[in-house]
Short mmCIF file of C-alpha atoms in Angstrom, two decimals:
data_model
loop_
_atom_site.label_atom_id
_atom_site.label_comp_id
_atom_site.label_asym_id
_atom_site.label_seq_id
_atom_site.Cartn_x
_atom_site.Cartn_y
_atom_site.Cartn_z
CA UNK R 1 -68.29 -15.78 16.48
CA UNK R 2 -65.06 -17.48 17.95
CA UNK R 3 -65.53 -21.29 18.76
CA UNK R 4 -64.31 -22.39 22.10
CA UNK R 5 -62.18 -25.53 22.25
CA UNK R 6 -64.24 -28.51 23.40
CA UNK R 7 -67.54 -26.60 23.45
CA UNK R 8 -70.21 -27.24 20.93
CA UNK R 9 -73.25 -24.92 20.80
CA UNK R 10 -76.25 -26.97 20.22
CA UNK R 11 -80.02 -26.41 20.77
CA UNK R 12 -82.20 -28.82 22.50
CA UNK R 13 -85.92 -29.29 22.14
CA UNK R 14 -88.19 -29.53 25.32
CA UNK R 15 -91.91 -30.02 25.58
CA UNK R 16 -94.00 -27.44 27.46
CA UNK R 17 -96.94 -28.80 28.92
CA UNK R 18 -100.01 -26.66 30.34
CA UNK R 19 -103.22 -28.02 31.87
CA UNK R 20 -106.30 -26.05 32.53
CA UNK R 21 -109.99 -26.73 33.23
CA UNK R 22 -112.80 -25.45 30.87
CA UNK R 23 -116.03 -26.35 32.47
CA UNK R 24 -115.95 -30.05 33.38
CA UNK R 25 -113.21 -30.74 30.65
CA UNK R 26 -109.48 -30.84 31.43
CA UNK R 27 -107.52 -29.45 28.48
CA UNK R 28 -103.87 -30.09 27.91
CA UNK R 29 -101.55 -27.84 25.73
CA UNK R 30 -98.19 -29.39 24.59
CA UNK R 31 -95.80 -27.29 22.71
CA UNK R 32 -92.22 -28.09 21.68
CA UNK R 33 -89.75 -25.35 22.38
CA UNK R 34 -86.16 -24.84 21.29
CA UNK R 35 -83.63 -24.02 24.00
CA UNK R 36 -82.04 -21.64 24.44
CA UNK R 37 -85.30 -19.66 23.70
CA UNK R 38 -84.45 -16.75 21.57
CA UNK R 39 -87.75 -14.90 21.27
CA UNK R 40 -89.60 -12.65 23.79
CA UNK R 41 -91.73 -14.41 26.31
CA UNK R 42 -94.54 -12.00 25.77
CA UNK R 43 -94.48 -12.61 21.99
CA UNK R 44 -94.50 -16.23 22.59
CA UNK R 45 -97.30 -16.08 24.87
CA UNK R 46 -99.46 -14.01 22.67
CA UNK R 47 -98.89 -16.32 19.77
CA UNK R 48 -99.85 -19.45 21.80
CA UNK R 49 -103.05 -17.66 22.91
CA UNK R 50 -103.86 -16.88 19.34
CA UNK R 51 -102.89 -20.05 17.39
CA UNK R 52 -104.42 -22.50 20.01
CA UNK R 53 -107.34 -20.38 20.88
CA UNK R 54 -106.69 -20.41 24.64
CA UNK R 55 -109.55 -19.03 26.75
CA UNK R 56 -108.86 -15.49 28.10
CA UNK R 57 -109.58 -16.59 31.68
CA UNK R 58 -106.43 -18.60 31.81
CA UNK R 59 -104.22 -15.94 30.02
CA UNK R 60 -102.23 -14.83 33.15
CA UNK R 61 -101.95 -18.34 34.44
CA UNK R 62 -100.55 -19.51 31.02
CA UNK R 63 -97.87 -16.50 30.87
CA UNK R 64 -96.83 -17.35 34.53
CA UNK R 65 -96.33 -20.98 33.85
CA UNK R 66 -94.51 -20.40 30.51
CA UNK R 67 -92.22 -17.88 32.09
CA UNK R 68 -91.48 -20.30 34.96
CA UNK R 69 -90.77 -23.21 32.69
CA UNK R 70 -88.48 -21.32 30.42
CA UNK R 71 -86.61 -19.74 33.35
CA UNK R 72 -86.07 -23.15 35.17
CA UNK R 73 -84.99 -24.96 32.11
CA UNK R 74 -82.55 -22.29 31.03
CA UNK R 75 -81.07 -22.24 34.42
CA UNK R 76 -80.70 -26.14 34.28
CA UNK R 77 -79.06 -25.86 30.77
CA UNK R 78 -76.57 -23.30 32.18
CA UNK R 79 -75.71 -25.31 35.15
CA UNK R 80 -75.24 -28.37 32.85
CA UNK R 81 -72.77 -26.44 30.66
CA UNK R 82 -71.01 -24.97 33.73
CA UNK R 83 -70.32 -28.68 34.99
CA UNK R 84 -69.06 -29.68 31.65
CA UNK R 85 -66.77 -26.58 31.59
CA UNK R 86 -65.33 -27.55 35.03
CA UNK R 87 -64.78 -31.03 34.02
CA UNK R 88 -62.80 -29.88 30.87
CA UNK R 89 -60.77 -27.53 33.22
CA UNK R 90 -60.01 -30.36 35.58
CA UNK R 91 -59.12 -32.98 32.99
CA UNK R 92 -56.79 -30.38 31.34
CA UNK R 93 -58.58 -29.98 28.00
CA UNK R 94 -58.56 -26.13 28.61
CA UNK R 95 -55.45 -24.26 29.48
CA UNK R 96 -55.98 -22.48 32.67
CA UNK R 97 -53.43 -19.70 31.92
CA UNK R 98 -55.05 -18.94 28.61
CA UNK R 99 -58.49 -18.78 30.27
CA UNK R 100 -57.43 -16.47 32.98
CA UNK R 101 -55.86 -14.02 30.38
CA UNK R 102 -58.93 -14.10 28.44
CA UNK R 103 -61.00 -13.34 31.55
CA UNK R 104 -58.70 -10.53 32.60
CA UNK R 105 -58.93 -8.91 29.14
CA UNK R 106 -62.75 -9.12 29.08
CA UNK R 107 -62.78 -7.52 32.55
CA UNK R 108 -60.62 -4.70 31.55
CA UNK R 109 -62.33 -3.87 28.33
CA UNK R 110 -65.73 -3.90 29.94
CA UNK R 111 -65.07 -2.18 33.24
CA UNK R 112 -65.12 1.70 33.18
CA UNK R 113 -62.12 2.24 35.68
CA UNK R 114 -59.84 0.18 33.29
CA UNK R 115 -60.99 1.73 30.09
CA UNK R 116 -58.89 4.09 28.07
CA UNK R 117 -60.08 7.58 28.02
CA UNK R 118 -61.89 8.51 24.70
CA UNK R 119 -60.03 10.86 22.51
CA UNK R 120 -62.01 14.05 21.68
CA UNK R 121 -63.29 14.12 18.25
CA UNK R 122 -62.50 16.81 15.44
CA UNK R 123 -65.93 18.34 15.91
CA UNK R 124 -65.46 18.80 19.68
CA UNK R 125 -61.88 20.19 19.26
CA UNK R 126 -63.12 22.67 16.78
CA UNK R 127 -66.11 23.77 18.94
CA UNK R 128 -63.72 24.60 21.94
CA UNK R 129 -61.36 26.45 19.62
CA UNK R 130 -64.05 28.40 18.10
CA UNK R 131 -65.63 29.33 21.38
CA UNK R 132 -62.39 30.52 22.73
CA UNK R 133 -61.55 32.68 19.69
CA UNK R 134 -65.15 34.22 19.23
CA UNK R 135 -64.76 35.53 22.85
CA UNK R 136 -61.31 37.07 22.06
CA UNK R 137 -59.97 39.97 20.11
CA UNK R 138 -59.97 37.77 17.05
CA UNK R 139 -63.95 37.81 17.02
CA UNK R 140 -64.08 40.34 14.34
CA UNK R 141 -61.64 38.62 12.10
CA UNK R 142 -63.78 35.57 12.32
CA UNK R 143 -67.04 37.54 11.39
CA UNK R 144 -65.44 39.39 8.57
CA UNK R 145 -64.14 36.08 7.12
CA UNK R 146 -67.54 34.53 7.53
CA UNK R 147 -69.03 37.56 5.95
CA UNK R 148 -66.58 37.48 2.89
CA UNK R 149 -67.57 33.78 2.40
CA UNK R 150 -71.28 34.58 2.60
CA UNK R 151 -70.83 37.36 -0.25
CA UNK R 152 -69.01 35.05 -2.50
CA UNK R 153 -71.76 32.48 -2.11
CA UNK R 154 -74.43 35.04 -2.64
CA UNK R 155 -72.78 36.28 -5.74
CA UNK R 156 -72.50 32.75 -7.12
CA UNK R 157 -76.42 32.32 -6.22
CA UNK R 158 -77.10 35.52 -8.09
CA UNK R 159 -75.34 34.06 -11.10
CA UNK R 160 -77.33 30.93 -10.89
CA UNK R 161 -80.69 32.78 -10.67
CA UNK R 162 -79.77 34.89 -13.61
CA UNK R 163 -78.87 31.92 -15.80
CA UNK R 164 -82.00 30.07 -14.82
CA UNK R 165 -84.21 33.27 -15.62
CA UNK R 166 -82.49 33.49 -19.13
CA UNK R 167 -83.16 29.85 -19.66
CA UNK R 168 -86.73 30.21 -18.63
CA UNK R 169 -87.37 33.34 -20.71
CA UNK R 170 -85.82 31.62 -23.90
CA UNK R 171 -88.01 28.48 -23.36
CA UNK R 172 -91.06 30.69 -22.91
CA UNK R 173 -90.42 32.27 -26.18
CA UNK R 174 -89.91 28.93 -27.99
CA UNK R 175 -93.15 27.56 -26.30
CA UNK R 176 -95.05 30.62 -27.69
CA UNK R 177 -93.85 29.89 -31.09
CA UNK R 178 -94.66 26.22 -30.75
CA UNK R 179 -98.30 27.03 -29.45
CA UNK R 180 -98.89 29.34 -32.58
CA UNK R 181 -98.03 26.47 -34.77
CA UNK R 182 -100.22 23.98 -33.03
CA UNK R 183 -102.74 22.41 -35.47
CA UNK R 184 -100.70 23.70 -38.32
CA UNK R 185 -97.24 22.19 -38.51
CA UNK R 186 -97.25 21.04 -34.80
CA UNK R 187 -99.27 18.34 -32.99
CA UNK R 188 -99.81 17.65 -29.51
CA UNK R 189 -96.99 15.22 -29.24
CA UNK R 190 -94.70 17.91 -30.45
CA UNK R 191 -95.77 20.16 -27.79
CA UNK R 192 -95.25 17.47 -25.23
CA UNK R 193 -91.79 16.72 -26.60
CA UNK R 194 -90.77 20.44 -26.45
CA UNK R 195 -92.04 20.69 -22.97
CA UNK R 196 -90.06 17.42 -21.87
CA UNK R 197 -86.96 18.96 -23.35
CA UNK R 198 -87.37 22.21 -21.56
CA UNK R 199 -87.78 20.40 -18.22
CA UNK R 200 -84.79 18.26 -18.70
CA UNK R 201 -82.71 21.30 -19.68
CA UNK R 202 -83.76 23.05 -16.39
CA UNK R 203 -82.98 20.06 -14.48
CA UNK R 204 -79.44 19.84 -15.94
CA UNK R 205 -78.77 23.45 -15.31
CA UNK R 206 -80.10 23.27 -11.74
CA UNK R 207 -77.99 20.08 -11.02
CA UNK R 208 -74.93 21.80 -12.29
CA UNK R 209 -75.27 24.82 -10.11
CA UNK R 210 -76.31 22.64 -7.03
CA UNK R 211 -72.95 20.64 -7.48
CA UNK R 212 -71.00 23.82 -7.80
CA UNK R 213 -72.49 25.40 -4.85
CA UNK R 214 -71.99 22.18 -2.84
CA UNK R 215 -68.28 22.05 -3.87
CA UNK R 216 -67.69 25.73 -3.03
CA UNK R 217 -69.35 25.49 0.42
CA UNK R 218 -67.27 22.32 1.07
CA UNK R 219 -64.06 24.07 0.16
CA UNK R 220 -65.02 27.18 2.27
CA UNK R 221 -65.83 24.96 5.32
CA UNK R 222 -62.58 23.20 5.11
CA UNK R 223 -60.56 26.36 4.57
CA UNK R 224 -62.36 28.08 7.59
CA UNK R 225 -61.83 25.25 9.89
CA UNK R 226 -58.13 24.87 9.13
CA UNK R 227 -57.59 28.69 9.56
CA UNK R 228 -59.44 28.75 12.83
CA UNK R 229 -57.25 25.85 14.25
CA UNK R 230 -54.08 27.59 12.95
CA UNK R 231 -54.98 30.94 14.24
CA UNK R 232 -55.66 29.46 17.70
CA UNK R 233 -52.37 27.55 17.64
CA UNK R 234 -50.69 30.88 16.82
CA UNK R 235 -52.48 32.77 19.59
CA UNK R 236 -51.07 30.14 22.17
CA UNK R 237 -47.62 31.09 21.26
CA UNK R 238 -46.84 34.40 23.11
CA UNK R 239 -43.55 34.85 21.16
CA UNK R 240 -45.38 34.84 17.77
CA UNK R 241 -44.95 38.20 16.40
CA UNK R 242 -47.22 37.80 13.44
CA UNK R 243 -50.36 37.23 15.44
CA UNK R 244 -51.26 40.86 15.44
CA UNK R 245 -51.13 40.91 11.61
CA UNK R 246 -53.45 37.88 11.41
CA UNK R 247 -56.25 39.39 13.49
CA UNK R 248 -56.13 42.79 12.04
CA UNK R 249 -59.61 43.41 10.35
CA UNK R 250 -61.06 45.82 7.70
CA UNK R 251 -63.91 47.33 9.60
CA UNK R 252 -65.69 48.23 6.50
CA UNK R 253 -66.72 44.78 5.54
CA UNK R 254 -69.56 44.56 7.90
CA UNK R 255 -70.44 48.24 8.45
CA UNK R 256 -70.91 49.43 4.85
CA UNK R 257 -73.67 51.60 3.66
CA UNK R 258 -77.04 50.19 3.81
CA UNK R 259 -78.43 48.92 0.40
CA UNK R 260 -81.59 50.75 -0.96
CA UNK R 261 -84.55 49.64 0.96
CA UNK R 262 -82.61 48.04 3.86
CA UNK R 263 -83.50 50.86 6.23
CA UNK R 264 -87.15 50.61 5.28
CA UNK R 265 -87.00 46.87 5.74
CA UNK R 266 -85.64 47.32 9.24
CA UNK R 267 -88.38 49.78 10.23
CA UNK R 268 -91.12 47.30 8.97
CA UNK R 269 -89.42 44.54 10.91
CA UNK R 270 -89.29 46.52 14.13
CA UNK R 271 -92.94 46.53 14.71
CA UNK R 272 -92.89 44.83 18.11
CA UNK R 273 -93.91 45.20 21.81
CA UNK R 274 -92.07 43.80 24.88
CA UNK R 275 -93.13 42.71 28.13
CA UNK R 276 -91.79 41.39 31.49
CA UNK R 277 -93.72 38.94 33.45
CA UNK R 278 -93.33 36.98 36.62
CA UNK R 279 -94.70 33.41 36.77
CA UNK R 280 -94.76 30.84 39.53
CA UNK R 281 -96.79 29.97 42.65
CA UNK R 282 -94.20 30.67 45.48
CA UNK R 283 -90.85 31.14 43.72
CA UNK R 284 -91.58 33.44 40.86
CA UNK R 285 -89.46 33.50 37.78
CA UNK R 286 -89.05 36.54 35.53
CA UNK R 287 -89.52 36.06 31.73
CA UNK R 288 -89.39 38.32 28.78
CA UNK R 289 -92.18 38.20 26.25
CA UNK R 290 -92.18 39.92 22.65
CA UNK R 291 -94.86 40.27 20.20
CA UNK R 292 -93.21 40.64 16.67
CA UNK R 293 -94.75 41.26 13.37
CA UNK R 294 -92.37 39.84 10.74
CA UNK R 295 -91.68 37.16 8.20
CA UNK R 296 -90.48 33.97 9.90
CA UNK R 297 -87.49 33.73 7.65
CA UNK R 298 -86.37 37.20 8.71
CA UNK R 299 -84.85 35.58 11.73
CA UNK R 300 -82.78 33.40 9.39
CA UNK R 301 -81.59 35.69 6.65
CA UNK R 302 -78.36 37.53 6.41
CA UNK R 303 -77.99 40.65 4.21
CA UNK R 304 -75.01 41.51 2.37
CA UNK R 305 -75.25 45.24 3.33
CA UNK R 306 -76.85 46.46 6.47
CA UNK R 307 -76.75 48.64 9.49
CA UNK R 308 -74.54 48.20 12.64
CA UNK R 309 -77.56 46.15 14.21
CA UNK R 310 -76.89 43.59 11.50
CA UNK R 311 -73.34 43.00 12.80
CA UNK R 312 -74.42 43.07 16.45
CA UNK R 313 -77.07 40.29 15.76
CA UNK R 314 -74.45 38.27 13.94
CA UNK R 315 -71.93 38.70 16.83
CA UNK R 316 -74.56 37.72 19.37
CA UNK R 317 -75.52 34.61 17.48
CA UNK R 318 -71.85 33.61 17.25
CA UNK R 319 -71.04 34.25 20.87
CA UNK R 320 -73.94 31.97 21.97
CA UNK R 321 -73.31 29.26 19.54
CA UNK R 322 -71.74 26.94 22.14
CA UNK R 323 -73.41 28.22 25.28
CA UNK R 324 -76.34 27.60 27.52
CA UNK R 325 -78.34 30.48 25.87
CA UNK R 326 -79.26 29.08 22.44
CA UNK R 327 -82.07 30.50 20.27
CA UNK R 328 -84.84 28.41 18.69
CA UNK R 329 -87.38 29.11 16.11
CA UNK R 330 -90.77 27.07 15.47
CA UNK R 331 -91.23 26.42 11.71
CA UNK R 332 -94.54 24.96 10.83
CA UNK R 333 -94.38 22.16 8.05
CA UNK R 334 -96.22 19.37 6.46
CA UNK R 335 -95.71 15.74 7.06
CA UNK R 336 -93.11 15.20 4.39
CA UNK R 337 -89.40 15.44 5.47
CA UNK R 338 -87.79 17.27 2.58
CA UNK R 339 -87.33 20.80 1.27
CA UNK R 340 -89.05 20.74 -2.08
CA UNK R 341 -92.09 23.02 -1.67
CA UNK R 342 -93.69 26.03 0.35
CA UNK R 343 -91.95 27.13 3.63
CA UNK R 344 -89.57 24.24 3.58
CA UNK R 345 -88.20 25.23 0.24
CA UNK R 346 -87.78 28.85 1.11
CA UNK R 347 -85.96 27.95 4.41
CA UNK R 348 -83.71 25.68 2.52
CA UNK R 349 -82.90 28.35 0.11
CA UNK R 350 -81.93 30.80 3.01
CA UNK R 351 -79.88 27.99 4.65
CA UNK R 352 -77.86 27.54 1.37
CA UNK R 353 -76.97 31.30 1.17
CA UNK R 354 -74.33 31.03 3.87
CA UNK R 355 -72.04 28.19 4.49
CA UNK R 356 -72.47 26.29 7.81
CA UNK R 357 -68.97 25.98 9.19
CA UNK R 358 -70.06 23.85 12.25
CA UNK R 359 -72.97 21.45 11.47
CA UNK R 360 -73.94 19.44 8.41
CA UNK R 361 -75.89 20.77 5.56
CA UNK R 362 -79.53 20.87 5.94
CA UNK R 363 -79.96 18.09 3.25
CA UNK R 364 -77.77 15.93 5.27
CA UNK R 365 -79.70 16.51 8.59
CA UNK R 366 -82.91 15.80 6.81
CA UNK R 367 -81.65 12.52 5.46
CA UNK R 368 -80.94 11.51 9.06
CA UNK R 369 -84.53 12.40 9.89
CA UNK R 370 -85.76 10.42 7.06
CA UNK R 371 -83.85 7.31 8.13
CA UNK R 372 -85.25 7.62 11.65
CA UNK R 373 -88.87 7.92 10.08
CA UNK R 374 -88.16 4.73 7.93
CA UNK R 375 -86.93 2.83 10.92
CA UNK R 376 -89.98 3.86 13.00
CA UNK R 377 -92.23 2.72 10.04
CA UNK R 378 -90.43 -0.70 9.95
CA UNK R 379 -90.69 -1.07 13.62
CA UNK R 380 -94.49 -0.25 13.69
CA UNK R 381 -95.25 -2.23 10.59
CA UNK R 382 -97.28 0.74 9.28
CA UNK R 383 -97.06 3.58 6.67
CA UNK R 384 -95.71 5.85 9.36
CA UNK R 385 -95.16 9.62 8.50
CA UNK R 386 -94.55 12.50 10.66
CA UNK R 387 -97.86 13.05 12.49
CA UNK R 388 -99.36 16.40 13.45
CA UNK R 389 -97.78 17.69 16.63
CA UNK R 390 -94.59 15.62 16.09
CA UNK R 391 -91.38 17.73 15.24
CA UNK R 392 -87.80 17.16 14.14
CA UNK R 393 -85.00 19.51 14.84
CA UNK R 394 -82.10 20.83 12.63
CA UNK R 395 -78.96 22.78 14.07
CA UNK R 396 -77.54 25.81 12.38
CA UNK R 397 -74.60 28.23 12.81
CA UNK R 398 -75.19 30.01 9.46
CA UNK R 399 -78.52 31.72 10.39
CA UNK R 400 -78.89 35.31 11.37
CA UNK R 401 -80.67 34.94 14.81
CA UNK R 402 -81.40 31.01 15.42
CA UNK R 403 -79.29 28.15 16.39
CA UNK R 404 -82.01 25.46 16.35
CA UNK R 405 -85.10 25.03 14.16
CA UNK R 406 -88.05 23.01 15.46
CA UNK R 407 -89.91 21.77 12.33
CA UNK R 408 -93.34 21.19 13.71
CA UNK R 409 -95.79 19.18 11.64
CA UNK R 410 -99.20 20.68 11.25
CA UNK R 411 -102.15 19.92 8.90
CA UNK R 412 -104.93 21.98 7.61
CA UNK R 413 -106.90 21.68 10.75
CA UNK R 414 -104.87 24.80 12.12
CA UNK R 415 -106.59 26.97 9.64
CA UNK R 416 -109.96 26.13 11.09
CA UNK R 417 -111.42 28.10 14.07
CA UNK R 418 -112.43 25.30 16.35
CA UNK R 419 -109.10 23.83 17.62
CA UNK R 420 -108.84 23.20 21.38
CA UNK R 421 -105.95 23.11 23.82
CA UNK R 422 -105.58 19.46 23.07
CA UNK R 423 -104.88 19.97 19.40
CA UNK R 424 -101.78 18.17 18.38
CA UNK R 425 -100.19 21.45 17.23
CA UNK R 426 -100.69 22.79 20.81
CA UNK R 427 -99.22 19.78 22.46
CA UNK R 428 -96.37 20.02 19.92
CA UNK R 429 -95.62 23.47 21.19
CA UNK R 430 -95.68 22.18 24.79
CA UNK R 431 -93.18 19.30 23.92
CA UNK R 432 -90.96 21.83 22.18
CA UNK R 433 -90.92 23.99 25.18
CA UNK R 434 -89.83 20.99 27.35
CA UNK R 435 -87.05 20.29 24.87
CA UNK R 436 -85.96 23.92 25.37
CA UNK R 437 -85.95 23.45 29.07
CA UNK R 438 -83.75 20.31 28.85
CA UNK R 439 -81.35 21.54 26.08
CA UNK R 440 -80.38 25.07 27.03
CA UNK R 441 -82.62 26.89 24.62
CA UNK R 442 -83.49 30.12 26.33
CA UNK R 443 -85.11 32.02 23.41
CA UNK R 444 -87.81 30.60 21.39
CA UNK R 445 -89.85 32.24 18.58
CA UNK R 446 -93.51 30.79 18.28
CA UNK R 447 -95.96 31.55 15.44
CA UNK R 448 -98.78 32.93 17.65
CA UNK R 449 -101.53 32.16 15.20
CA UNK R 450 -99.96 28.77 14.20
CA UNK R 451 -99.84 29.92 10.58
CA UNK R 452 -97.12 31.83 8.68
CA UNK R 453 -99.44 33.57 6.10
CA UNK R 454 -102.81 35.10 6.40
CA UNK R 455 -105.66 33.92 4.24
CA UNK R 456 -109.33 35.27 3.75
CA UNK R 457 -110.89 32.89 6.48
CA UNK R 458 -108.55 34.54 9.16
CA UNK R 459 -110.90 37.40 10.10
CA UNK R 460 -110.21 39.56 13.26
CA UNK R 461 -112.49 37.20 15.46
CA UNK R 462 -110.59 34.33 14.26
CA UNK R 463 -107.12 35.91 15.13
CA UNK R 464 -108.34 37.11 18.56
CA UNK R 465 -109.76 33.66 19.26
CA UNK R 466 -106.58 31.77 18.14
CA UNK R 467 -104.23 34.28 19.92
CA UNK R 468 -106.16 33.87 23.20
CA UNK R 469 -105.95 30.21 22.98
CA UNK R 470 -102.05 30.08 22.23
CA UNK R 471 -101.41 32.75 24.89
CA UNK R 472 -103.23 30.86 27.53
CA UNK R 473 -101.66 27.55 26.56
CA UNK R 474 -98.14 28.79 26.45
CA UNK R 475 -98.65 30.52 29.68
CA UNK R 476 -99.55 27.23 31.39
CA UNK R 477 -96.57 25.47 29.69
CA UNK R 478 -94.29 28.24 31.06
CA UNK R 479 -95.58 27.61 34.54
CA UNK R 480 -94.68 23.96 34.14
CA UNK R 481 -91.12 25.02 33.08
CA UNK R 482 -90.34 25.54 36.76
CA UNK R 483 -90.57 21.84 37.40
CA UNK R 484 -88.76 21.04 34.20
CA UNK R 485 -85.69 23.30 34.72
CA UNK R 486 -85.91 24.71 38.28
CA UNK R 487 -87.18 28.12 37.05
CA UNK R 488 -84.87 29.71 34.43
CA UNK R 489 -85.49 33.03 32.88
CA UNK R 490 -86.45 32.73 29.18
CA UNK R 491 -87.51 34.97 26.26
CA UNK R 492 -90.56 34.01 24.32
CA UNK R 493 -91.21 35.75 21.06
CA UNK R 494 -94.88 35.60 19.60
CA UNK R 495 -94.62 35.96 15.93
CA UNK R 496 -97.49 37.17 13.65
CA UNK R 497 -97.27 37.27 9.77
CA UNK R 498 -95.86 40.31 8.08
CA UNK R 499 -99.27 40.92 6.32
CA UNK R 500 -101.26 41.45 9.55
CA UNK R 501 -102.62 45.06 10.01
CA UNK R 502 -101.17 47.29 12.63
CA UNK R 503 -104.69 47.62 14.04
CA UNK R 504 -104.69 43.88 14.44
CA UNK R 505 -101.28 43.85 15.91
CA UNK R 506 -102.07 46.40 18.63
CA UNK R 507 -105.29 44.50 19.56
CA UNK R 508 -103.03 41.44 20.05
CA UNK R 509 -100.68 43.57 21.97
CA UNK R 510 -103.36 44.69 24.41
CA UNK R 511 -104.54 41.10 25.15
CA UNK R 512 -101.19 39.83 26.13
CA UNK R 513 -100.82 41.73 29.43
CA UNK R 514 -104.27 40.80 30.36
CA UNK R 515 -103.52 37.05 30.04
CA UNK R 516 -99.95 37.01 31.40
CA UNK R 517 -100.53 39.76 34.07
CA UNK R 518 -97.64 41.91 33.09
CA UNK R 519 -95.44 43.32 35.96
CA UNK R 520 -95.98 46.87 36.81
CA UNK R 521 -93.62 49.32 38.45
CA UNK R 522 -94.36 50.83 41.97
CA UNK R 523 -93.42 54.26 42.92
CA UNK R 524 -92.69 54.48 46.69
CA UNK R 525 -93.02 57.81 48.37
CA UNK R 526 -92.30 58.38 52.18
CA UNK R 527 -94.81 60.02 54.45
CA UNK R 528 -93.73 63.44 55.78
#
């Protein structure tokens, strides 16, 4: 802090006096206060009530008297400092020209009309350039380059998996020999030592490959962004004769013959039903609904070989990356913000298969979320974790059909059959839909049964009851959307696990139009 000439920043102590009656007795509270008062008045009032055991019937009177005392004394101090400042000005202790220059500078720096325009950051420039190129003849070039990067990373991951598999097989053989010698030439301590060595060797190998993948994706991202900027600059020059050579593509890169089993995979994935509905009291809004049987990560995975539909999905995702028609996915996770186990680990694995050229890596985004959780824990002075019904968001440009992932925290209660419309998971869906309305997410995929995998307790009655609850709640939330966004048409995809039977799927398909009252076509004929 800069010191002003002739001004000394000091604190003064003043006594606060509060009198009140308690029966026939007159009580007096005297408290010394340091001015200027730095702490919140509400906190100070609460501490006085607690420490001095003030009766609750004078609580409001004490707060009012305390606030008035602090305000009046603070104003008096300000007035006194102002008088002293004016005296220094009249006596010549302060240079008036220096003072006016300081005031003019402060005014120009804090007033919007005098502020310098902010320079656009690199991310904003790159986003504008990419959005322009992906909607130009250069779109095929961009997609082919992204696909070639994806293939190289996939090959690197295949090498990693093969090396890890060989290491595990060799360690398993070594451990078998050790176990055969247990009690003969080997002791329990020897077995534990071998197991510890094996674990350390796996960690070293995994870290080696993790660093290599991180370095490769970093280089790819840098090369890609520089190439996109250069291509855009070249396209701005109409006299550049080499531009046509730059955007020439090899059409075989994304339309090669499907790999074995890919066509069967597509057919299994395409078990879906589509519906059109109109919701609203007076002004109705049309929405599209889909019931889809698939694995949740199918919406995220790219395939090295595939049909023309694969290319179209990739193109559509790229075209809408910087638009008001984003695609979101609800991923059910536990209360730990990491990617070490379960569906979180599987999702992290998929996200690493393709370099994200626009947003930070998933690990970096999760680190930011962890910092927010730690801050919330410090503010609340509690061991705060992500609670059921709360969610955090990650952004992606490297997933097949998804731009935004809502990581919704759920607990084991979702596997019971007695949850209600006020369950945290259901309320979490409501809050997610609200975020969709305020942030241009027009397509959202929701796990209909609030689980990603089926288990023994999920009988047919359990599935029907859960689906009915989620259908009805989502319908109510969608009707609220009209007040949130003015009534924008959206697509809601209800996802059921891949392992669900076709019979169960079609029972759910028959339930949906009964709840949402699907629009039906009318055939008009004229009377003769």
